[in-house]
Coordinates of C-alpha atoms in Angstrom, one line a residue:
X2 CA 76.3 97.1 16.6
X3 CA 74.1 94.9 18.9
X4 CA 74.6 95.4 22.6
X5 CA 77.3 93.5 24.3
X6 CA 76.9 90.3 25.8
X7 CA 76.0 89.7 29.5
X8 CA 77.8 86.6 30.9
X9 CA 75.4 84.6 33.2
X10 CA 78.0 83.9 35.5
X11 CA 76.8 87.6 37.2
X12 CA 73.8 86.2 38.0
X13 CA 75.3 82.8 39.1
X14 CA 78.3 83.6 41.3
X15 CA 76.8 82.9 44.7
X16 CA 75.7 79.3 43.4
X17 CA 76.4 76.5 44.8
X18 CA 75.3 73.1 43.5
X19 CA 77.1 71.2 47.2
X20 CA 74.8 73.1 48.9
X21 CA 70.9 72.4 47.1
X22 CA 69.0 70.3 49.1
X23 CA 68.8 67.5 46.8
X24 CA 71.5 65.1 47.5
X25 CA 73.1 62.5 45.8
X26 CA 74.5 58.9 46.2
X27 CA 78.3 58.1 45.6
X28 CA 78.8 55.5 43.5
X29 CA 81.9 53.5 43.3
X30 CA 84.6 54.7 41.2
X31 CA 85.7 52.2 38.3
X32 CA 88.3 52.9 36.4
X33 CA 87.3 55.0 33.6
X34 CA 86.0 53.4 29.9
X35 CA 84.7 56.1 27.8
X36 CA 82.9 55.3 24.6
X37 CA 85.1 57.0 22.1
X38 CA 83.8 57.4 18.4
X39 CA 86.3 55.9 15.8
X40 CA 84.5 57.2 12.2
X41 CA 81.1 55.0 11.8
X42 CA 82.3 52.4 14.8
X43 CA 83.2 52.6 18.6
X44 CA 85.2 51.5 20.6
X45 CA 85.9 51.3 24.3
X46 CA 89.2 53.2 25.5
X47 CA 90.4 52.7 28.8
X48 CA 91.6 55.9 30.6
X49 CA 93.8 55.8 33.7
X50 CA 91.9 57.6 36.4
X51 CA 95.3 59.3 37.4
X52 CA 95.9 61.0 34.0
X53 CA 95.7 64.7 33.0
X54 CA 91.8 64.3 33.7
X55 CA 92.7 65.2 37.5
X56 CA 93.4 68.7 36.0
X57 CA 90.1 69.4 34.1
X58 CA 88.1 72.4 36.0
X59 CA 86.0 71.2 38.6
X60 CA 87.1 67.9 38.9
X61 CA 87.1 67.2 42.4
X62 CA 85.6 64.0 43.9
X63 CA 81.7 64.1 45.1
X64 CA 81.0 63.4 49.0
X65 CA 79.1 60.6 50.3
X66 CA 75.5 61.9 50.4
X67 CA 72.3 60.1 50.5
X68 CA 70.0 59.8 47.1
X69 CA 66.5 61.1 47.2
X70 CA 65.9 58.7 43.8
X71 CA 64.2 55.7 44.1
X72 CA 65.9 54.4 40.7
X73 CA 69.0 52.8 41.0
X74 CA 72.2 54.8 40.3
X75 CA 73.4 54.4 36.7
X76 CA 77.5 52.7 35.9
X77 CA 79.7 55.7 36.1
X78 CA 81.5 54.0 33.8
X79 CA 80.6 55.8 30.6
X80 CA 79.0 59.4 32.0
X81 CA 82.2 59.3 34.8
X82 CA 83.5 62.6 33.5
X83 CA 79.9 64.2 34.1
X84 CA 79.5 62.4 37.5
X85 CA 82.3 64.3 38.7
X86 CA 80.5 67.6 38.1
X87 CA 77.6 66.0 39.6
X88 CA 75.8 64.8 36.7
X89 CA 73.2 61.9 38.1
X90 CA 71.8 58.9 35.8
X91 CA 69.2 56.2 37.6
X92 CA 68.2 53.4 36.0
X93 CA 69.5 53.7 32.7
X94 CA 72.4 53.0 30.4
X95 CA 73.8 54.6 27.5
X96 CA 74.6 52.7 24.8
X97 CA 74.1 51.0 21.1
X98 CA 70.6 49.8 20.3
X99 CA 68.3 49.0 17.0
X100 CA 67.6 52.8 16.7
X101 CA 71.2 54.1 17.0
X102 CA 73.1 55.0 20.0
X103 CA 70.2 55.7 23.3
X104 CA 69.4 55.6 26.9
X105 CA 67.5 52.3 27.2
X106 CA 66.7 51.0 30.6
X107 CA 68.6 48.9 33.0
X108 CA 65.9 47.5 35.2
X109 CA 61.8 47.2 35.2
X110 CA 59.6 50.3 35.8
X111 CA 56.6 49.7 37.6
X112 CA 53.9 52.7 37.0
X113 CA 53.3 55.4 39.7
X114 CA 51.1 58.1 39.9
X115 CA 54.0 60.3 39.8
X116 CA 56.9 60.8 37.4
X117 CA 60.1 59.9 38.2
X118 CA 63.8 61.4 37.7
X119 CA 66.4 59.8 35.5
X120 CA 68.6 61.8 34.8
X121 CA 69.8 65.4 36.5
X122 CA 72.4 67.6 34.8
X123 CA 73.0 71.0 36.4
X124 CA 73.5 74.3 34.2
X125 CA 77.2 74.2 34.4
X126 CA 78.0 71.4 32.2
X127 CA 75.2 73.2 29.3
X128 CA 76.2 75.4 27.0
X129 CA 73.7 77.9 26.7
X130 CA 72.9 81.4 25.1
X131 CA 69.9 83.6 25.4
X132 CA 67.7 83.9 22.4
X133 CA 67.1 87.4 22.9
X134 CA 70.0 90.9 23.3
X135 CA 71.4 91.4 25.8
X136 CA 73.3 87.8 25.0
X137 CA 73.4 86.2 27.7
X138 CA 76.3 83.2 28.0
X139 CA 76.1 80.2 30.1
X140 CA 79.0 79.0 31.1
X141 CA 81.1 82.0 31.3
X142 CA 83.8 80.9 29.2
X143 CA 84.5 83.3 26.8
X144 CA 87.2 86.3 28.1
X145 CA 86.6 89.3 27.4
X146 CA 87.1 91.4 24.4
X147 CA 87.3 88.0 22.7
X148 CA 86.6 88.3 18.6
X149 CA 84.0 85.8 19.2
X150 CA 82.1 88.0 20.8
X151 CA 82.0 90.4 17.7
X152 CA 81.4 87.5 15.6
X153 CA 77.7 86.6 18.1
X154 CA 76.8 90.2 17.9
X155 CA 77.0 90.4 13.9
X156 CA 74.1 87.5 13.5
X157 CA 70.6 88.2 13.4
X158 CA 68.8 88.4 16.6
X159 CA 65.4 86.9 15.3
X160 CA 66.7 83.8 13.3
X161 CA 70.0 83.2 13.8
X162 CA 69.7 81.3 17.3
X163 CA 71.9 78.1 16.0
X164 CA 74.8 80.3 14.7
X165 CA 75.2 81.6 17.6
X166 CA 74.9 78.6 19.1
X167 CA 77.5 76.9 17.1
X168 CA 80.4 79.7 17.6
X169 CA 79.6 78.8 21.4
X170 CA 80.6 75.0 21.1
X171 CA 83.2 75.5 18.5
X172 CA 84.7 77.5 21.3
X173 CA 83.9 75.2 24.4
X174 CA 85.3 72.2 22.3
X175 CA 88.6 74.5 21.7
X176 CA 88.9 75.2 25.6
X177 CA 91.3 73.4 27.1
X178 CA 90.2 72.3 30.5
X179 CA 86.5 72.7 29.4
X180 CA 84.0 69.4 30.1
X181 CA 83.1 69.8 26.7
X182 CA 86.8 69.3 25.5
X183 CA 86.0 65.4 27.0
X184 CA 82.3 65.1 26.3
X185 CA 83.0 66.0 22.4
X186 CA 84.4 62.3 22.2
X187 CA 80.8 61.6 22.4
X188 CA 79.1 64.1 19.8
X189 CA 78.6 61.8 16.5
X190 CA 81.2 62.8 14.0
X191 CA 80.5 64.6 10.1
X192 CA 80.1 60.8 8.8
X193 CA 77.7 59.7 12.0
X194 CA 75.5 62.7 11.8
X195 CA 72.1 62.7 9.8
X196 CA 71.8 66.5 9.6
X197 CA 71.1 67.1 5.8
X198 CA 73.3 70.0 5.9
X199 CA 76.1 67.6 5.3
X200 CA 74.3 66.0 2.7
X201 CA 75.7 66.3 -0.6
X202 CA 73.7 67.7 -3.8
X203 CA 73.3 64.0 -4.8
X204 CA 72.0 62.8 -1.8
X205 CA 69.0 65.8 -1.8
X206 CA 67.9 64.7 -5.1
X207 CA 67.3 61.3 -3.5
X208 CA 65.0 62.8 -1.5
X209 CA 62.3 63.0 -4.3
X210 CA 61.1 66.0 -3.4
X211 CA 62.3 69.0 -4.9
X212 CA 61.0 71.7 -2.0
X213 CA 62.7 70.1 0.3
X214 CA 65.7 69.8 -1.6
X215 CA 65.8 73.8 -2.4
X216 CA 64.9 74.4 1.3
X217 CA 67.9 72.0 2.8
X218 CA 70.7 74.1 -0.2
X219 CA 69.2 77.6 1.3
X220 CA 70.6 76.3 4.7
X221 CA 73.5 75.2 3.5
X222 CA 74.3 78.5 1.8
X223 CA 73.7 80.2 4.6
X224 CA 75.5 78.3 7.0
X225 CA 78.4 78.4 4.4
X226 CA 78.1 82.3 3.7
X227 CA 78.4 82.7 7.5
X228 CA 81.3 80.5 7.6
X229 CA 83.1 83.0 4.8
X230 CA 82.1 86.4 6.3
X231 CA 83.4 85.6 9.9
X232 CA 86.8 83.1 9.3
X233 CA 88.6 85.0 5.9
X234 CA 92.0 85.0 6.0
X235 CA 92.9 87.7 8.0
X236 CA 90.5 86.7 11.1
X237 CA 92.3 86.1 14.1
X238 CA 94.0 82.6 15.0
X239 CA 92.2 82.3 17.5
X240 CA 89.0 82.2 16.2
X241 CA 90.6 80.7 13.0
X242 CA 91.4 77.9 14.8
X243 CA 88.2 77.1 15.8
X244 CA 86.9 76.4 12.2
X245 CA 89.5 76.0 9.8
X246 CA 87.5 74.6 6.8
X247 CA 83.6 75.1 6.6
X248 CA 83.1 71.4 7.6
X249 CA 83.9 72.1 10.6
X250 CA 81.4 75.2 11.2
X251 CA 78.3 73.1 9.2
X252 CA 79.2 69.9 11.0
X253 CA 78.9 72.2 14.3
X254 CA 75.9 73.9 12.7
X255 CA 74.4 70.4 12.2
X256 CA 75.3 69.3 15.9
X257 CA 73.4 72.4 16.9
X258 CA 70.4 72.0 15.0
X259 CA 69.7 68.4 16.2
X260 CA 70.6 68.1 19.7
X261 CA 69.8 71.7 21.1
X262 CA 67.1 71.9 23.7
X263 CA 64.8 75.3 23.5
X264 CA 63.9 76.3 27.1
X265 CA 62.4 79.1 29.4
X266 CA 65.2 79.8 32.3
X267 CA 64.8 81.8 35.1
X268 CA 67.7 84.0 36.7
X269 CA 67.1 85.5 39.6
X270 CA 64.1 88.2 38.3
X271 CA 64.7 87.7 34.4
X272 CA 63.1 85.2 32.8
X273 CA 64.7 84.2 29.3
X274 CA 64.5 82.6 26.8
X275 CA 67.6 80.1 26.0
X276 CA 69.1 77.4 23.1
X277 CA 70.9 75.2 25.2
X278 CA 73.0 71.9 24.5
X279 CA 72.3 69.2 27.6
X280 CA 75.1 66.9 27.8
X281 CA 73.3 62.7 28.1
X282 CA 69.9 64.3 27.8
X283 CA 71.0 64.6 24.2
X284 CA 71.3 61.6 23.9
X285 CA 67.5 60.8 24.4
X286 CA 66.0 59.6 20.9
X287 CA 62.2 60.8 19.6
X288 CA 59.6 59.1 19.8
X289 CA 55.6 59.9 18.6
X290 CA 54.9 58.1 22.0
X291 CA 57.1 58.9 24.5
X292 CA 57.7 57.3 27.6
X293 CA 59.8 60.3 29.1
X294 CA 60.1 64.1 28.9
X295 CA 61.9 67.3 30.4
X296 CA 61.9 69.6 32.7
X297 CA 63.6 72.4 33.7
X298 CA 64.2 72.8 37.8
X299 CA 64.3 76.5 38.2
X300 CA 65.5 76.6 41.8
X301 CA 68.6 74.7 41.2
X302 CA 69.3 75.7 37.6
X303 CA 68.9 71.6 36.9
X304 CA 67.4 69.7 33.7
X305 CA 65.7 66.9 34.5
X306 CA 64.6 64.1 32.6
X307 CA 61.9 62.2 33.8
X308 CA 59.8 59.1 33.8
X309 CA 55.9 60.1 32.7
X310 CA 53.6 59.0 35.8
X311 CA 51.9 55.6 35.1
X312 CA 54.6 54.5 32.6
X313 CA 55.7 51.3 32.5
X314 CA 58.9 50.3 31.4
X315 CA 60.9 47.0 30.7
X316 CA 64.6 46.5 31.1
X317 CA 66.1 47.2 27.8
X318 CA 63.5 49.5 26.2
X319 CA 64.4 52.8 25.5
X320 CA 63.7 55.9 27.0
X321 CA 62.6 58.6 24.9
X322 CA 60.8 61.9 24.6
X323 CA 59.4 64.0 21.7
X324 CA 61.7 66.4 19.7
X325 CA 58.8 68.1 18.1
X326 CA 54.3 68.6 18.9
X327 CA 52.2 67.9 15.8
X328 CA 54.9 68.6 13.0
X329 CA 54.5 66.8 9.7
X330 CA 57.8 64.6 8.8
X331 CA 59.3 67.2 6.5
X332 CA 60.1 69.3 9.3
X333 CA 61.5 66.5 11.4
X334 CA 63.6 65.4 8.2
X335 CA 64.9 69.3 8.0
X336 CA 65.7 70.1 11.5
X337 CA 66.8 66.3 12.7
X338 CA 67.2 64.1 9.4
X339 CA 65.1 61.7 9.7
X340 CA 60.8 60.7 9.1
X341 CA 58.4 57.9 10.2
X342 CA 55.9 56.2 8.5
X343 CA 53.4 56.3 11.1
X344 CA 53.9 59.8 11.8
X345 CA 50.0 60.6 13.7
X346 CA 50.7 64.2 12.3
X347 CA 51.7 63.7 8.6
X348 CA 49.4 65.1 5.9
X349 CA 48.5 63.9 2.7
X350 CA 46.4 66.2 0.1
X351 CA 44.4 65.3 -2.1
X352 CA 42.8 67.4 -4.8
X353 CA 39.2 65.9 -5.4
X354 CA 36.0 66.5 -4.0
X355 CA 35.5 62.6 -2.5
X356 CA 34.3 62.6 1.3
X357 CA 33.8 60.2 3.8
X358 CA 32.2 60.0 6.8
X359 CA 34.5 60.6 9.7
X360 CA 32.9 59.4 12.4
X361 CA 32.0 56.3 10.4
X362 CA 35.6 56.2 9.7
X363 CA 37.2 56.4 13.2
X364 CA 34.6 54.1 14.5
X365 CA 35.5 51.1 12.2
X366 CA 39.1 51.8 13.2
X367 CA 38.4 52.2 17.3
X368 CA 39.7 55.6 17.1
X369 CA 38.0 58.4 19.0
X370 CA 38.4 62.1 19.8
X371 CA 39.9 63.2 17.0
X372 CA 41.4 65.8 16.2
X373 CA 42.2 67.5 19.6
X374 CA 43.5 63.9 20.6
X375 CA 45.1 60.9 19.2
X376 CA 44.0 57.8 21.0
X377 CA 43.8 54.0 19.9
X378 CA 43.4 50.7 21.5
X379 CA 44.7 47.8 19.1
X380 CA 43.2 45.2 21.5
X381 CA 40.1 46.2 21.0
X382 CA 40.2 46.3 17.2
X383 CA 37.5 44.5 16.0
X384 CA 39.7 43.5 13.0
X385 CA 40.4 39.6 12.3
X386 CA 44.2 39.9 11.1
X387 CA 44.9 43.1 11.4
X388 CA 45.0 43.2 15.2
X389 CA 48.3 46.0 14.7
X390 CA 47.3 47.9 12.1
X391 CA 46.4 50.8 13.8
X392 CA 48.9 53.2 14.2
X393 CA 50.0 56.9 13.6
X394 CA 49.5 56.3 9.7
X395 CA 46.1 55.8 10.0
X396 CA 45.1 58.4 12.5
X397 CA 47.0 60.4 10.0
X398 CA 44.7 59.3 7.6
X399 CA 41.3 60.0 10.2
X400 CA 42.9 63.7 10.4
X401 CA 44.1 65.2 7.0
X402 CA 41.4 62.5 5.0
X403 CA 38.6 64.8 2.9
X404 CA 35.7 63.5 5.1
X405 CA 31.9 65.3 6.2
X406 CA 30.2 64.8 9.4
X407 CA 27.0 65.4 10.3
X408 CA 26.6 64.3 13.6
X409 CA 25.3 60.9 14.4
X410 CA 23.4 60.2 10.9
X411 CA 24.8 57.2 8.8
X412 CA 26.2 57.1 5.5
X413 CA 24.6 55.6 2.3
X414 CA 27.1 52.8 2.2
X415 CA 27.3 52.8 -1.5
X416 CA 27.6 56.3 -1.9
X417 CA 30.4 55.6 0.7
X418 CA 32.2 53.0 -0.7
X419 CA 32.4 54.8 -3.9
X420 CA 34.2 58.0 -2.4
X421 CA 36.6 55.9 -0.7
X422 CA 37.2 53.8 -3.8
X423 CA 37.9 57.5 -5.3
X424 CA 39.8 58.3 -2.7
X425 CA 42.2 55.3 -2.9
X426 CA 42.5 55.8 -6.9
X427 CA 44.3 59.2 -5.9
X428 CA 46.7 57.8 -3.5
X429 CA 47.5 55.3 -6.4
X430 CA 48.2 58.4 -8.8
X431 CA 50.5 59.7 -5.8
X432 CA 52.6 56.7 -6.2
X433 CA 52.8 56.8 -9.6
X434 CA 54.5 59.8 -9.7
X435 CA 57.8 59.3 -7.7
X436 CA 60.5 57.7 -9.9
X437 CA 60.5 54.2 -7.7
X438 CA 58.3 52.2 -5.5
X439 CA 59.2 51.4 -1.4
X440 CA 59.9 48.1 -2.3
X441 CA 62.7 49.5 -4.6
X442 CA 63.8 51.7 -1.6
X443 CA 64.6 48.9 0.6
X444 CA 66.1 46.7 -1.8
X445 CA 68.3 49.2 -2.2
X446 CA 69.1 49.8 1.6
X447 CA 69.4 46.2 2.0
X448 CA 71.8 45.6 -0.3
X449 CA 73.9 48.8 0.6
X450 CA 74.4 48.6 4.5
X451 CA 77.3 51.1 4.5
X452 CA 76.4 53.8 2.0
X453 CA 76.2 57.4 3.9
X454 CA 74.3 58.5 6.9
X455 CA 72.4 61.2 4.8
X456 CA 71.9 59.5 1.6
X457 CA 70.0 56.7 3.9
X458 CA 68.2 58.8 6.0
X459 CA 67.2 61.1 2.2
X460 CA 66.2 57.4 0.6
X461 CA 64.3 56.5 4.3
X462 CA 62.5 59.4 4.1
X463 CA 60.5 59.0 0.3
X464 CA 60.1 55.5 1.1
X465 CA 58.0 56.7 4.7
X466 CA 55.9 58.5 2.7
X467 CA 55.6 55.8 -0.1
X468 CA 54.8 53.6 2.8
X469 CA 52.3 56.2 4.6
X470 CA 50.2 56.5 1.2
X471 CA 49.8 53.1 1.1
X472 CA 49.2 52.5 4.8
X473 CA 46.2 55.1 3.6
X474 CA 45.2 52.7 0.8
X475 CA 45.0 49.6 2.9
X476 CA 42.5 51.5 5.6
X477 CA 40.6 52.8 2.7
X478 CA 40.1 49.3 1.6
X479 CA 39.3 47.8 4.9
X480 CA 36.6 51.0 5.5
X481 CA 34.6 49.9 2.1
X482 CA 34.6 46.3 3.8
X483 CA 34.0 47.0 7.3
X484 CA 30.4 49.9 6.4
X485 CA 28.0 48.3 8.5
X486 CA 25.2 51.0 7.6

């Protein structure tokens, strides 16, 4: 049996989040609106600020203090249940956009030289668990001698971070009294998730890709093997209750995989390693070009989200930061469920042995110091109509492309033009072998706006790479025109 787990609330008792030197404003109180899920919609309940909520751990009301921020203090309205654990937002709003439901900004963002804080949430709304024995549990919610714990234990230390993970908020959103209880309204349900482990067998062969297919059914036999080892029939109520069907464990399982954050935390002398879920910083979407990211305050135990230094931002854009460094859009559509087109680390193969110049190549495009950076200026493209085509597809292309380089000495421009033609011919045969084209793909999205979160995001994902060949194709053909030598 694996050693027992060490709650972190040793290590924490003499904490004191009053007492840290950054202090905060107090904003109005509203009366409460929280965004509640409703199946695929929401809708806005209105919650009487003298309800049971006055009961729910911690809930006391903050003191007037003075903000360090520079940003302006985010509505209460929506995070109100954090603010009174002394959650802080600036600047920003939470709310519906064109990707999905985001943090988009509520005023203009002027660049500094320095980053800037957004958003502050302190260790004792996460729920957190080391990745290595002894387990190490953040907040200390679990009594003890609980069958939960037995359950943890039993899991493999090197792989099975998210199952552990998952127990954790199955348990937090059974609590009563727990913030999690409340802030559960605002996890997307089974039907709102993109997680292919709720995908059904159907929607995996949409994916037109077979690996990927077998890979996502290995997860979900795992996840559903787990399921049936730990909650049989004669397993406890109380941890029965937590997961009474296996929906409920792979919909956890799913909520776990997508929104966890992976980060080093320091307690006191140990250093750890931790999966953690960050209430509102979850709620951050990914972007190849972010205009945020996170950071972990170790003197206060505090995530912080921040503005990169020199940013600027516009009221309304969203804020983002990036899920995942230099991974190829099958691993995005694994661990998160969805893919870009113009992913700037996506790989295509190709089998021949055509070349082309690479410095010849980024050169027409404007694109320099590849690979150990990815950098473009479209304004500079020397391009007549085609001032945006420059994107992460084709510095894609400048990377995983077969291409020589011999320093600075030219190309024989018909000997280059030919490769390139070769080159395109191949990407051609690439489309030719998936059973539609991306104009079929979108037809069919267009004209079924409410089929299934996972059977879009499975049909999204061939058409990106449909769409990222061709993007291929199209710089190929404006490389034979554009040789100069």
């Amino acid at each position: 049996m694996a050693s027992p787990s060490f709650p972190l609330t040793t290590l924490f008792s003499n904490h004191n989040l009053k007492s840290s030197k950054h202090v905060w404003t107090s904003i109005p109180q509203p009366n409460l609106r929280l965004l509640r899920r409703n199946g695929s919609r929401r809708k806005v309940a209105t919650l009487d600020t003298s309800s049971d909520l006055s009961s729910f751990q911690l809930f006391e009301p903050p003191k007037p203090e003075t903000s360090t921020s520079e940003m302006e203090p985010a509505d209460p309205d929506f995070y109100r249940i954090g603010y009174k654990r002394s959650v802080r937002a600036y600047g920003v709003e939470f709310m519906e956009g064109p990707n999905g439901f985001g943090v988009y900004a509520s005023r203009d963002v002027e660049p500094l030289r320095r980053a800037r804080v957004i958003m502050e949430i302190p260790i004792e709304l996460m729920v957190t668990i080391s990745q290595k024995i002894p387990w190490m549990f953040f907040p200390d919610i679990l009594p003890i001698g609980h069958p939960i714990f037995d359950i943890i234990n039993s899991t493999n230390p090197e792989t099975d971070w998210d199952l552990r993970l998952a127990c954790l908020l199955l348990f937090a959103l059974d609590l009563d009294g727990n913030f999690w209880q409340l802030y559960g309204d605002f996890l997307p349900n089974s039907a709102e998730c993109t997680s292919l482990l709720l995908a059904t067998k159907e929607d995996l062969l949409e994916l037109q890709d077979s690996k990927m297919a077998s890979i996502i059914e290995e997860n979900q036999r795992r996840a559903l093997e787990f399921w049936g080892k730990n909650w049989h029939s004669s397993v406890a109520l109380k941890v029965k209750r937590l997961a009474r069907d296996p929906e409920r464990f792979v919909w956890a399982l799913s909520i776990v995989q997508t929104r966890a954050f992976n980060l080093q935390m320091r307690m006191g002398a140990l250093v750890q390693d931790a999966n953690m879920l960050v209430p509102y910083a979850d709620m951050l979407n990914h972007s190849f070009q972010p205009n945020c990211f996170i950071h972990w305050r170790f003197k206060d135990r505090m995530l912080e989200v921040l503005i990169n230094a020199g940013q600027k931002i516009k009221k309304g854009d969203e804020m983002t930061i990036n899920y995942m460094s230099r991974q190829k859009n099958n691993l995005f559509m694994e661990k998160y469920g969805f893919s870009s087109p113009a992913n700037p680390w996506d790989v295509i193969h190709f089998s021949g042995n055509s070349k082309i110049h690479l410095d010849t190549f980024t050169s027409i495009f404007n694109i320099s110091g590849l690979p150990d950076e990815l950098y473009h200026n479209d304004s500079a493209l020397p391009l007549v109509g085609h001032e945006n085509f420059v994107d992460g597809a084709v510095i894609a292309a400048a990377r995983t492309l077969p291409t020589w380089s011999d320093g600075s000495t030219p190309p024989i421009p018909s000997i280059e033009r030919k490769s390139a033609k070769e080159l395109q011919e191949e990407c051609h045969q690439m489309l030719q072998e998936f059973p539609t084209t991306s104009d079929e793909d979108k037809k069919y999205l267009d004209s079924n706006p409410e089929t299934s979160r996972t059977l879009d995001a499975a049909i999204r994902y061939r058409m990106h790479r449909k769409l990222f060949i061709g993007k291929i194709i199209q710089a190929l053909e404006i490389y034979q025109d554009r040789i100069l030598f």
